[in-house]
Amino acid sequence: MKLELEPMREPDLLKTIGKEGPLAQPPQQSQREMINCDRSHRAYDLCSINGPTVVDPKSSTFFLMDPTTSSPQPIVEKIKPYPRKWEDFPMARIPEVTIMSGPLSPKCEVQHDSHSVVFSAGGYTGNVFHEFNDGFIPLLITINTIHQNQDVILVVSKARDWWVNKYKDLLNVFSKHPIVSLENDTSTHCFPSATLGLISYSFMTSMPNSSQTLLQLRGLLDKAFGHGARHNPKGEPRRPHLVFLSRPRGIGREILNEHEAKQVAEEIGFNVISFEPTGNTSLHQVYALLNSSHAMVGMHGAALTHLLFLRPGSVFVQVTPLGTNWVGKMCYGEPARAMGLEYMEYKIDVEESSLTEKYDKNDMVIKDPGGFQAKKWSFDVMKIYLKEQNVRLDLDRFREHMKEAYEKAKVFMDRNG
């Protein structure tokens, strides 16, 4: 089964590719036309080999096979296929791959009829936000943009066993073929063409057509982890299910009075389900829980990425600590709206932040977080607001937010079960 995706706007690199796809090559195409790299984007580089390609996993080299036009000097391009090129720390962990023209290339040992898409599962992989923001969402955009309705094979560097096992069902939805691992495979593989790198617009695709992308991804998650099953409520009307995301102790942004906050939600009418996802939590379990819920609330953090598992129309409440308004909006607020969720935000007041115990009320850290950050999200700034800060919710304020969330969740439950 081919992945049925809607076409999206093409980057400049693709304007020279014929509408029939990467294999539609004009006669006498030069090596430079067949090997093309676009390095104009802040977040990513994107290279294409628009002709028969052989990859040698041992050297992570992609060869243009038997170019139709000889060149005095072979063409050599290098790329790190991970869409975060402005940031040195993760890019230092991404292996570089090489693209090279002939005339000589390794002998083909495994022949494929499908096009290859090449990317890295390194960098910040291990954090669920980055696994989707820097991985699966850019992969979906890239397949949408370049390989419209075409079968593809995923060629992955840094495809560690835990990542493959965790996401194997989702990978199988993107491609019916086993992935080719650059570190673990020893055979040379041949493809009709290759796309190296992933198109990314950063922050969960905050772009004009992000709703299209995220709703498509939601459909793929349903195929991978829900087996296409529709929610089928049983029995009489019941209390709306509220998933309350908890954070591990000692890592920052902990809700210090979480137990009392859950009691407030129960008193209002929610059936509260506590959930603290870990790297070992089954995605089938996550999907089953959130797909059958009516609301989710949680502190700003990577675990909120699980909003992708919520049904459109359900309620999502993000608790945003001091100094995280803009990053909360970009990472989760706008994507939630794009997915059709009923998005609510609980912005904490200064008195609810534990930073008041460390900094004077007139300190810029407290008085003017935006000015203190000076529009630069540095490591030191991140450490203060994301690592050093905990929150004690004003339960009266929180109750009012939960009342509104309950009314919306009840409407959603009555309509959708």
Short mmCIF file of C-alpha atoms in Angstrom, two decimals:
data_model
loop_
_atom_site.label_atom_id
_atom_site.label_comp_id
_atom_site.label_asym_id
_atom_site.label_seq_id
_atom_site.Cartn_x
_atom_site.Cartn_y
_atom_site.Cartn_z
CA MET A 1 0.00 0.00 0.00
CA LYS A 2 1.36 3.40 -0.93
CA LEU A 3 1.25 6.32 1.47
CA GLU A 4 -1.51 8.60 0.13
CA LEU A 5 -0.45 12.17 0.86
CA GLU A 6 -1.51 15.55 -0.43
CA PRO A 7 1.08 17.63 -2.30
CA MET A 8 2.58 20.65 -0.60
CA ARG A 9 4.48 23.72 -1.74
CA GLU A 10 7.81 22.82 -3.33
CA PRO A 11 11.12 24.36 -2.25
CA ASP A 12 13.31 26.03 -4.86
CA LEU A 13 15.42 22.89 -5.25
CA LEU A 14 12.46 21.04 -6.77
CA LYS A 15 11.56 23.56 -9.47
CA THR A 16 13.94 21.87 -11.89
CA ILE A 17 12.37 18.43 -11.31
CA GLY A 18 9.84 17.43 -13.94
CA LYS A 19 6.23 17.06 -12.91
CA GLU A 20 6.43 13.34 -13.60
CA GLY A 21 8.78 12.94 -10.64
CA PRO A 22 12.52 12.68 -9.98
CA LEU A 23 13.04 10.12 -12.77
CA ALA A 24 11.74 12.45 -15.50
CA GLN A 25 15.20 13.53 -16.74
CA PRO A 26 15.80 15.59 -19.84
CA PRO A 27 18.19 14.15 -22.41
CA GLN A 28 21.90 14.76 -21.93
CA GLN A 29 21.43 15.79 -18.32
CA SER A 30 24.71 16.89 -16.73
CA GLN A 31 26.09 15.55 -13.49
CA ARG A 32 25.52 18.91 -11.86
CA GLU A 33 21.86 18.77 -12.84
CA MET A 34 21.58 15.21 -11.54
CA ILE A 35 23.21 16.08 -8.20
CA ASN A 36 21.62 19.14 -6.67
CA CYS A 37 21.87 20.62 -3.17
CA ASP A 38 19.83 23.46 -1.69
CA ARG A 39 21.59 24.97 1.34
CA SER A 40 19.58 28.19 1.51
CA HIS A 41 17.36 27.26 4.46
CA ARG A 42 18.12 28.01 8.10
CA ALA A 43 16.86 24.69 9.43
CA TYR A 44 17.96 22.16 6.83
CA ASP A 45 20.00 21.27 3.79
CA LEU A 46 18.36 19.20 1.06
CA CYS A 47 20.20 17.29 -1.65
CA SER A 48 18.86 15.15 -4.48
CA ILE A 49 20.33 12.58 -6.81
CA ASN A 50 17.99 12.60 -9.80
CA GLY A 51 19.21 9.37 -11.33
CA PRO A 52 20.24 5.80 -10.50
CA THR A 53 21.90 5.79 -7.10
CA VAL A 54 23.97 3.22 -5.24
CA VAL A 55 24.64 3.62 -1.54
CA ASP A 56 27.58 2.05 0.25
CA PRO A 57 26.56 1.90 3.94
CA LYS A 58 30.12 1.12 5.00
CA SER A 59 31.30 4.58 3.91
CA SER A 60 27.91 6.36 4.05
CA THR A 61 28.47 7.38 0.43
CA PHE A 62 25.78 7.80 -2.25
CA PHE A 63 27.05 7.39 -5.81
CA LEU A 64 25.41 8.61 -8.97
CA MET A 65 25.64 5.51 -11.16
CA ASP A 66 26.90 5.74 -14.76
CA PRO A 67 26.30 9.46 -15.33
CA THR A 68 25.27 10.21 -18.91
CA THR A 69 27.70 13.07 -19.23
CA SER A 70 31.29 12.84 -18.10
CA SER A 71 32.87 15.62 -16.02
CA PRO A 72 36.56 16.54 -15.71
CA GLN A 73 36.25 16.41 -11.94
CA PRO A 74 33.85 14.21 -9.97
CA ILE A 75 31.18 16.08 -8.04
CA VAL A 76 31.37 15.66 -4.26
CA GLU A 77 28.77 16.99 -1.84
CA LYS A 78 28.46 16.37 1.89
CA ILE A 79 25.36 16.71 4.03
CA LYS A 80 24.19 16.05 7.57
CA PRO A 81 20.56 14.97 6.98
CA TYR A 82 19.04 16.40 10.16
CA PRO A 83 16.89 19.55 10.11
CA ARG A 84 18.49 21.58 12.87
CA LYS A 85 21.58 22.94 11.15
CA TRP A 86 21.59 26.28 13.00
CA GLU A 87 22.36 24.49 16.28
CA ASP A 88 25.88 23.18 16.80
CA PHE A 89 25.24 20.77 19.68
CA PRO A 90 22.84 18.32 17.97
CA MET A 91 24.55 18.66 14.58
CA ALA A 92 27.85 17.54 16.11
CA ARG A 93 26.14 14.20 16.81
CA ILE A 94 24.93 13.72 13.22
CA PRO A 95 27.17 11.62 10.93
CA GLU A 96 27.98 13.24 7.61
CA VAL A 97 27.08 11.42 4.40
CA THR A 98 28.78 11.92 1.05
CA ILE A 99 27.30 12.27 -2.43
CA MET A 100 29.65 11.52 -5.33
CA SER A 101 29.43 11.29 -9.12
CA GLY A 102 31.11 8.51 -11.15
CA PRO A 103 32.44 7.30 -13.40
CA LEU A 104 33.06 4.36 -11.03
CA SER A 105 30.66 3.22 -8.34
CA PRO A 106 30.36 0.08 -6.19
CA LYS A 107 28.64 -2.98 -7.57
CA CYS A 108 24.93 -3.12 -6.78
CA GLU A 109 24.03 -5.97 -4.39
CA VAL A 110 20.40 -5.12 -3.50
CA GLN A 111 18.22 -3.55 -6.19
CA HIS A 112 15.17 -1.44 -5.26
CA ASP A 113 12.46 -0.03 -7.51
CA SER A 114 11.41 2.68 -5.04
CA HIS A 115 12.97 6.06 -4.36
CA SER A 116 15.01 6.56 -1.19
CA VAL A 117 14.61 9.23 1.49
CA VAL A 118 17.68 9.65 3.66
CA PHE A 119 17.69 11.17 7.16
CA SER A 120 19.28 10.82 10.59
CA ALA A 121 17.61 9.66 13.79
CA GLY A 122 20.41 11.16 15.86
CA GLY A 123 20.63 14.65 17.33
CA TYR A 124 18.01 15.21 20.00
CA THR A 125 16.32 11.86 19.36
CA GLY A 126 15.40 10.43 22.75
CA ASN A 127 13.19 13.43 23.50
CA VAL A 128 9.68 12.82 22.19
CA PHE A 129 9.21 16.44 21.10
CA HIS A 130 12.30 16.29 18.91
CA GLU A 131 11.48 12.80 17.65
CA PHE A 132 8.40 14.32 16.03
CA ASN A 133 9.48 17.94 15.49
CA ASP A 134 12.86 17.06 13.93
CA GLY A 135 11.94 13.61 12.65
CA PHE A 136 8.49 12.40 11.69
CA ILE A 137 6.88 15.74 10.87
CA PRO A 138 9.74 16.79 8.52
CA LEU A 139 9.69 13.28 7.04
CA LEU A 140 5.98 13.67 6.26
CA ILE A 141 6.54 17.12 4.72
CA THR A 142 9.43 15.81 2.60
CA ILE A 143 7.47 12.83 1.28
CA ASN A 144 4.48 15.10 0.61
CA THR A 145 6.60 17.61 -1.26
CA ILE A 146 8.94 15.47 -3.33
CA HIS A 147 7.50 11.97 -3.63
CA GLN A 148 3.82 12.69 -4.08
CA ASN A 149 1.91 9.39 -3.79
CA GLN A 150 5.10 7.46 -4.57
CA ASP A 151 6.45 4.47 -2.70
CA VAL A 152 9.65 5.27 -0.79
CA ILE A 153 12.33 3.43 1.15
CA LEU A 154 13.74 5.04 4.30
CA VAL A 155 17.52 5.10 4.62
CA VAL A 156 18.42 6.09 8.17
CA SER A 157 21.61 6.89 10.03
CA LYS A 158 21.78 6.49 13.82
CA ALA A 159 18.80 4.12 13.70
CA ARG A 160 19.36 2.69 17.14
CA ASP A 161 17.52 -0.46 18.18
CA TRP A 162 15.35 1.25 20.80
CA TRP A 163 14.20 3.87 18.28
CA VAL A 164 13.38 1.27 15.63
CA ASN A 165 11.48 -0.86 18.14
CA LYS A 166 9.56 2.10 19.55
CA TYR A 167 8.50 3.46 16.16
CA LYS A 168 8.45 0.35 13.99
CA ASP A 169 4.68 0.48 13.47
CA LEU A 170 4.80 4.15 12.48
CA LEU A 171 7.78 3.54 10.18
CA ASN A 172 5.77 0.76 8.53
CA VAL A 173 3.04 3.28 7.73
CA PHE A 174 5.52 5.64 6.08
CA SER A 175 7.02 2.81 4.04
CA LYS A 176 6.09 -0.83 3.46
CA HIS A 177 9.80 -1.68 3.12
CA PRO A 178 12.28 -2.37 5.93
CA ILE A 179 14.50 0.60 6.66
CA VAL A 180 18.09 0.58 5.42
CA SER A 181 20.42 1.37 8.32
CA LEU A 182 23.65 3.10 7.35
CA GLU A 183 25.41 1.82 10.47
CA ASN A 184 24.14 -1.76 10.50
CA ASP A 185 23.76 -2.71 6.83
CA THR A 186 26.78 -4.04 4.94
CA SER A 187 25.31 -4.52 1.45
CA THR A 188 25.24 -1.90 -1.28
CA HIS A 189 21.71 -0.80 -2.22
CA CYS A 190 20.55 0.70 -5.52
CA PHE A 191 17.65 3.14 -5.96
CA PRO A 192 16.12 5.03 -8.90
CA SER A 193 16.89 8.29 -7.04
CA ALA A 194 17.67 9.65 -3.60
CA THR A 195 16.54 12.58 -1.48
CA LEU A 196 18.94 13.40 1.34
CA GLY A 197 17.73 15.58 4.20
CA LEU A 198 14.31 16.57 5.54
CA ILE A 199 12.29 19.71 4.92
CA SER A 200 11.43 21.40 8.21
CA TYR A 201 9.70 24.61 9.21
CA SER A 202 10.52 24.16 12.91
CA PHE A 203 8.19 24.16 15.91
CA MET A 204 5.81 21.41 14.86
CA THR A 205 5.40 22.88 11.34
CA SER A 206 4.28 26.38 12.27
CA MET A 207 3.46 27.30 8.67
CA PRO A 208 0.30 28.13 6.68
CA ASN A 209 -0.52 24.49 5.89
CA SER A 210 0.48 23.03 9.26
CA SER A 211 -3.10 21.89 9.92
CA GLN A 212 -2.96 19.72 6.80
CA THR A 213 0.34 18.18 7.89
CA LEU A 214 -0.62 17.55 11.52
CA LEU A 215 -4.01 16.08 10.66
CA GLN A 216 -2.31 13.78 8.16
CA LEU A 217 0.13 12.74 10.87
CA ARG A 218 -2.79 12.10 13.21
CA GLY A 219 -4.22 9.78 10.56
CA LEU A 220 -0.91 7.94 10.29
CA LEU A 221 -0.76 7.55 14.07
CA ASP A 222 -4.24 6.06 13.97
CA LYS A 223 -3.13 3.54 11.33
CA ALA A 224 0.03 2.68 13.26
CA PHE A 225 -1.34 2.44 16.79
CA GLY A 226 -5.11 2.41 16.54
CA HIS A 227 -5.45 -0.08 13.70
CA GLY A 228 -7.97 2.27 12.12
CA ALA A 229 -10.55 1.54 14.83
CA ARG A 230 -13.12 4.24 15.61
CA HIS A 231 -13.91 5.21 19.17
CA ASN A 232 -16.91 3.13 20.22
CA PRO A 233 -18.41 4.32 23.52
CA LYS A 234 -20.52 1.92 25.55
CA GLY A 235 -23.14 2.46 28.21
CA GLU A 236 -24.78 5.61 29.55
CA PRO A 237 -23.27 9.12 29.49
CA ARG A 238 -20.36 9.30 31.87
CA ARG A 239 -17.83 11.71 33.30
CA PRO A 240 -15.39 13.19 30.77
CA HIS A 241 -11.95 11.58 30.99
CA LEU A 242 -9.15 14.04 31.81
CA VAL A 243 -5.57 12.81 31.35
CA PHE A 244 -3.34 14.67 33.80
CA LEU A 245 0.27 14.54 32.59
CA SER A 246 2.76 14.32 35.45
CA ARG A 247 6.45 15.20 35.33
CA PRO A 248 9.21 13.24 37.08
CA ARG A 249 10.54 14.80 40.26
CA GLY A 250 13.79 16.73 40.27
CA ILE A 251 13.91 17.86 36.63
CA GLY A 252 12.07 21.17 36.90
CA ARG A 253 8.56 22.45 36.10
CA GLU A 254 6.97 20.18 38.66
CA ILE A 255 3.46 21.05 39.87
CA LEU A 256 4.12 21.01 43.61
CA ASN A 257 0.45 20.73 44.56
CA GLU A 258 -0.50 18.32 41.80
CA HIS A 259 -2.52 16.07 44.10
CA GLU A 260 -4.73 19.00 45.14
CA ALA A 261 -5.08 20.12 41.50
CA LYS A 262 -6.32 16.66 40.53
CA GLN A 263 -8.83 16.78 43.37
CA VAL A 264 -10.15 20.09 42.01
CA ALA A 265 -10.67 18.51 38.58
CA GLU A 266 -12.45 15.52 40.15
CA GLU A 267 -14.74 17.82 42.17
CA ILE A 268 -15.72 19.68 39.01
CA GLY A 269 -16.78 16.44 37.33
CA PHE A 270 -13.79 14.96 35.52
CA ASN A 271 -12.66 11.38 35.76
CA VAL A 272 -8.95 12.11 36.26
CA ILE A 273 -6.35 9.67 34.93
CA SER A 274 -2.75 10.27 36.00
CA PHE A 275 -0.17 9.60 33.32
CA GLU A 276 3.61 9.94 33.44
CA PRO A 277 5.01 8.74 30.10
CA THR A 278 8.58 7.47 29.92
CA GLY A 279 10.85 6.45 27.06
CA ASN A 280 9.71 2.86 27.58
CA THR A 281 5.97 3.57 27.48
CA SER A 282 4.28 1.73 24.62
CA LEU A 283 2.91 4.08 21.99
CA HIS A 284 -0.04 1.70 21.59
CA GLN A 285 -0.78 2.35 25.28
CA VAL A 286 -0.43 6.11 24.82
CA TYR A 287 -2.72 6.10 21.81
CA ALA A 288 -5.37 3.97 23.50
CA LEU A 289 -5.41 6.27 26.54
CA LEU A 290 -5.50 9.63 24.75
CA ASN A 291 -7.72 8.57 21.85
CA SER A 292 -10.43 7.58 24.34
CA SER A 293 -10.05 10.71 26.51
CA HIS A 294 -11.88 14.02 26.29
CA ALA A 295 -9.28 16.37 27.76
CA MET A 296 -5.59 16.55 28.67
CA VAL A 297 -3.78 18.96 30.97
CA GLY A 298 -0.07 19.22 31.60
CA MET A 299 2.89 21.42 32.34
CA HIS A 300 4.85 22.79 29.38
CA GLY A 301 7.39 20.14 28.38
CA ALA A 302 8.19 17.46 25.85
CA ALA A 303 5.41 15.15 27.07
CA LEU A 304 2.83 17.59 25.67
CA THR A 305 3.84 16.29 22.23
CA HIS A 306 1.33 13.56 22.98
CA LEU A 307 -1.36 16.07 22.01
CA LEU A 308 -0.88 14.47 18.58
CA PHE A 309 -2.75 11.42 19.93
CA LEU A 310 -5.82 13.42 21.00
CA ARG A 311 -8.96 13.39 18.89
CA PRO A 312 -9.70 16.70 17.12
CA GLY A 313 -12.29 18.55 19.15
CA SER A 314 -11.05 17.35 22.53
CA VAL A 315 -9.67 19.79 25.11
CA PHE A 316 -5.98 20.48 25.67
CA VAL A 317 -4.82 22.68 28.56
CA GLN A 318 -1.18 23.78 28.71
CA VAL A 319 0.21 25.13 31.99
CA THR A 320 2.89 27.66 31.03
CA PRO A 321 5.45 28.62 33.68
CA LEU A 322 7.01 32.04 33.96
CA GLY A 323 9.15 32.95 30.93
CA THR A 324 7.77 30.27 28.60
CA ASN A 325 4.86 32.05 26.93
CA TRP A 326 6.37 32.29 23.47
CA VAL A 327 7.88 28.80 23.40
CA GLY A 328 4.66 27.31 24.75
CA LYS A 329 2.66 29.03 22.02
CA MET A 330 5.02 27.96 19.22
CA CYS A 331 5.63 24.37 20.31
CA TYR A 332 2.17 23.37 21.47
CA GLY A 333 -0.41 26.18 21.32
CA GLU A 334 -0.38 26.78 17.57
CA PRO A 335 -0.07 23.06 16.69
CA ALA A 336 -3.01 22.28 18.99
CA ARG A 337 -5.19 24.80 17.20
CA ALA A 338 -3.99 23.52 13.83
CA MET A 339 -5.15 20.03 14.85
CA GLY A 340 -8.60 21.30 15.75
CA LEU A 341 -8.21 20.86 19.51
CA GLU A 342 -9.99 23.10 22.01
CA TYR A 343 -6.82 24.77 23.23
CA MET A 344 -6.64 26.51 26.62
CA GLU A 345 -3.67 28.01 28.40
CA TYR A 346 -3.12 28.43 32.10
CA LYS A 347 -0.44 31.12 32.42
CA ILE A 348 0.90 31.11 35.94
CA ASP A 349 1.11 34.32 37.93
CA VAL A 350 4.43 35.40 39.41
CA GLU A 351 3.36 34.26 42.88
CA GLU A 352 2.88 30.71 41.60
CA SER A 353 6.51 30.35 40.49
CA SER A 354 9.24 28.97 42.75
CA LEU A 355 11.65 31.45 41.13
CA THR A 356 10.33 34.08 43.55
CA GLU A 357 12.16 32.17 46.29
CA LYS A 358 15.48 32.71 44.50
CA TYR A 359 15.13 36.07 42.74
CA ASP A 360 13.94 39.45 43.96
CA LYS A 361 10.56 40.57 42.58
CA ASN A 362 12.30 43.48 40.82
CA ASP A 363 14.87 41.23 39.17
CA MET A 364 14.52 41.07 35.37
CA VAL A 365 14.11 37.30 35.63
CA ILE A 366 10.82 37.87 37.45
CA LYS A 367 9.74 41.36 36.41
CA ASP A 368 10.40 41.13 32.67
CA PRO A 369 11.18 37.60 31.41
CA GLY A 370 10.87 38.76 27.80
CA GLY A 371 13.38 41.53 28.29
CA PHE A 372 15.70 39.22 30.22
CA GLN A 373 15.66 36.70 27.41
CA ALA A 374 16.29 39.50 24.90
CA LYS A 375 14.77 37.26 22.20
CA LYS A 376 17.63 34.78 22.60
CA TRP A 377 16.74 31.35 23.99
CA SER A 378 20.22 30.53 25.32
CA PHE A 379 21.16 27.54 27.45
CA ASP A 380 21.52 29.71 30.57
CA VAL A 381 18.07 31.23 30.04
CA MET A 382 16.56 27.81 29.38
CA LYS A 383 18.12 26.48 32.58
CA ILE A 384 16.46 29.17 34.70
CA TYR A 385 12.94 28.87 33.32
CA LEU A 386 12.84 25.18 32.44
CA LYS A 387 15.15 23.51 34.97
CA GLU A 388 15.13 25.69 38.09
CA GLN A 389 11.43 26.56 38.14
CA ASN A 390 8.61 24.66 39.81
CA VAL A 391 4.99 25.77 40.16
CA ARG A 392 2.45 25.85 42.97
CA LEU A 393 -0.92 26.41 41.30
CA ASP A 394 -3.41 28.93 42.63
CA LEU A 395 -6.21 26.40 43.09
CA ASP A 396 -8.97 29.03 42.88
CA ARG A 397 -7.69 30.22 39.49
CA PHE A 398 -7.10 26.66 38.36
CA ARG A 399 -10.66 25.72 39.33
CA GLU A 400 -12.07 28.38 37.01
CA HIS A 401 -9.98 27.07 34.12
CA MET A 402 -11.06 23.51 34.84
CA LYS A 403 -14.73 24.54 34.89
CA GLU A 404 -14.38 25.92 31.38
CA ALA A 405 -12.42 22.85 30.26
CA TYR A 406 -15.10 20.59 31.72
CA GLU A 407 -17.91 22.31 29.81
CA LYS A 408 -16.00 21.95 26.53
CA ALA A 409 -15.04 18.35 27.27
CA LYS A 410 -18.64 17.48 28.16
CA VAL A 411 -19.87 18.87 24.83
CA PHE A 412 -17.19 16.86 23.02
CA MET A 413 -18.07 13.67 24.92
CA ASP A 414 -21.79 14.07 24.22
CA ARG A 415 -21.11 14.47 20.51
CA ASN A 416 -18.34 11.95 19.99
CA GLY A 417 -18.46 9.52 22.90
#
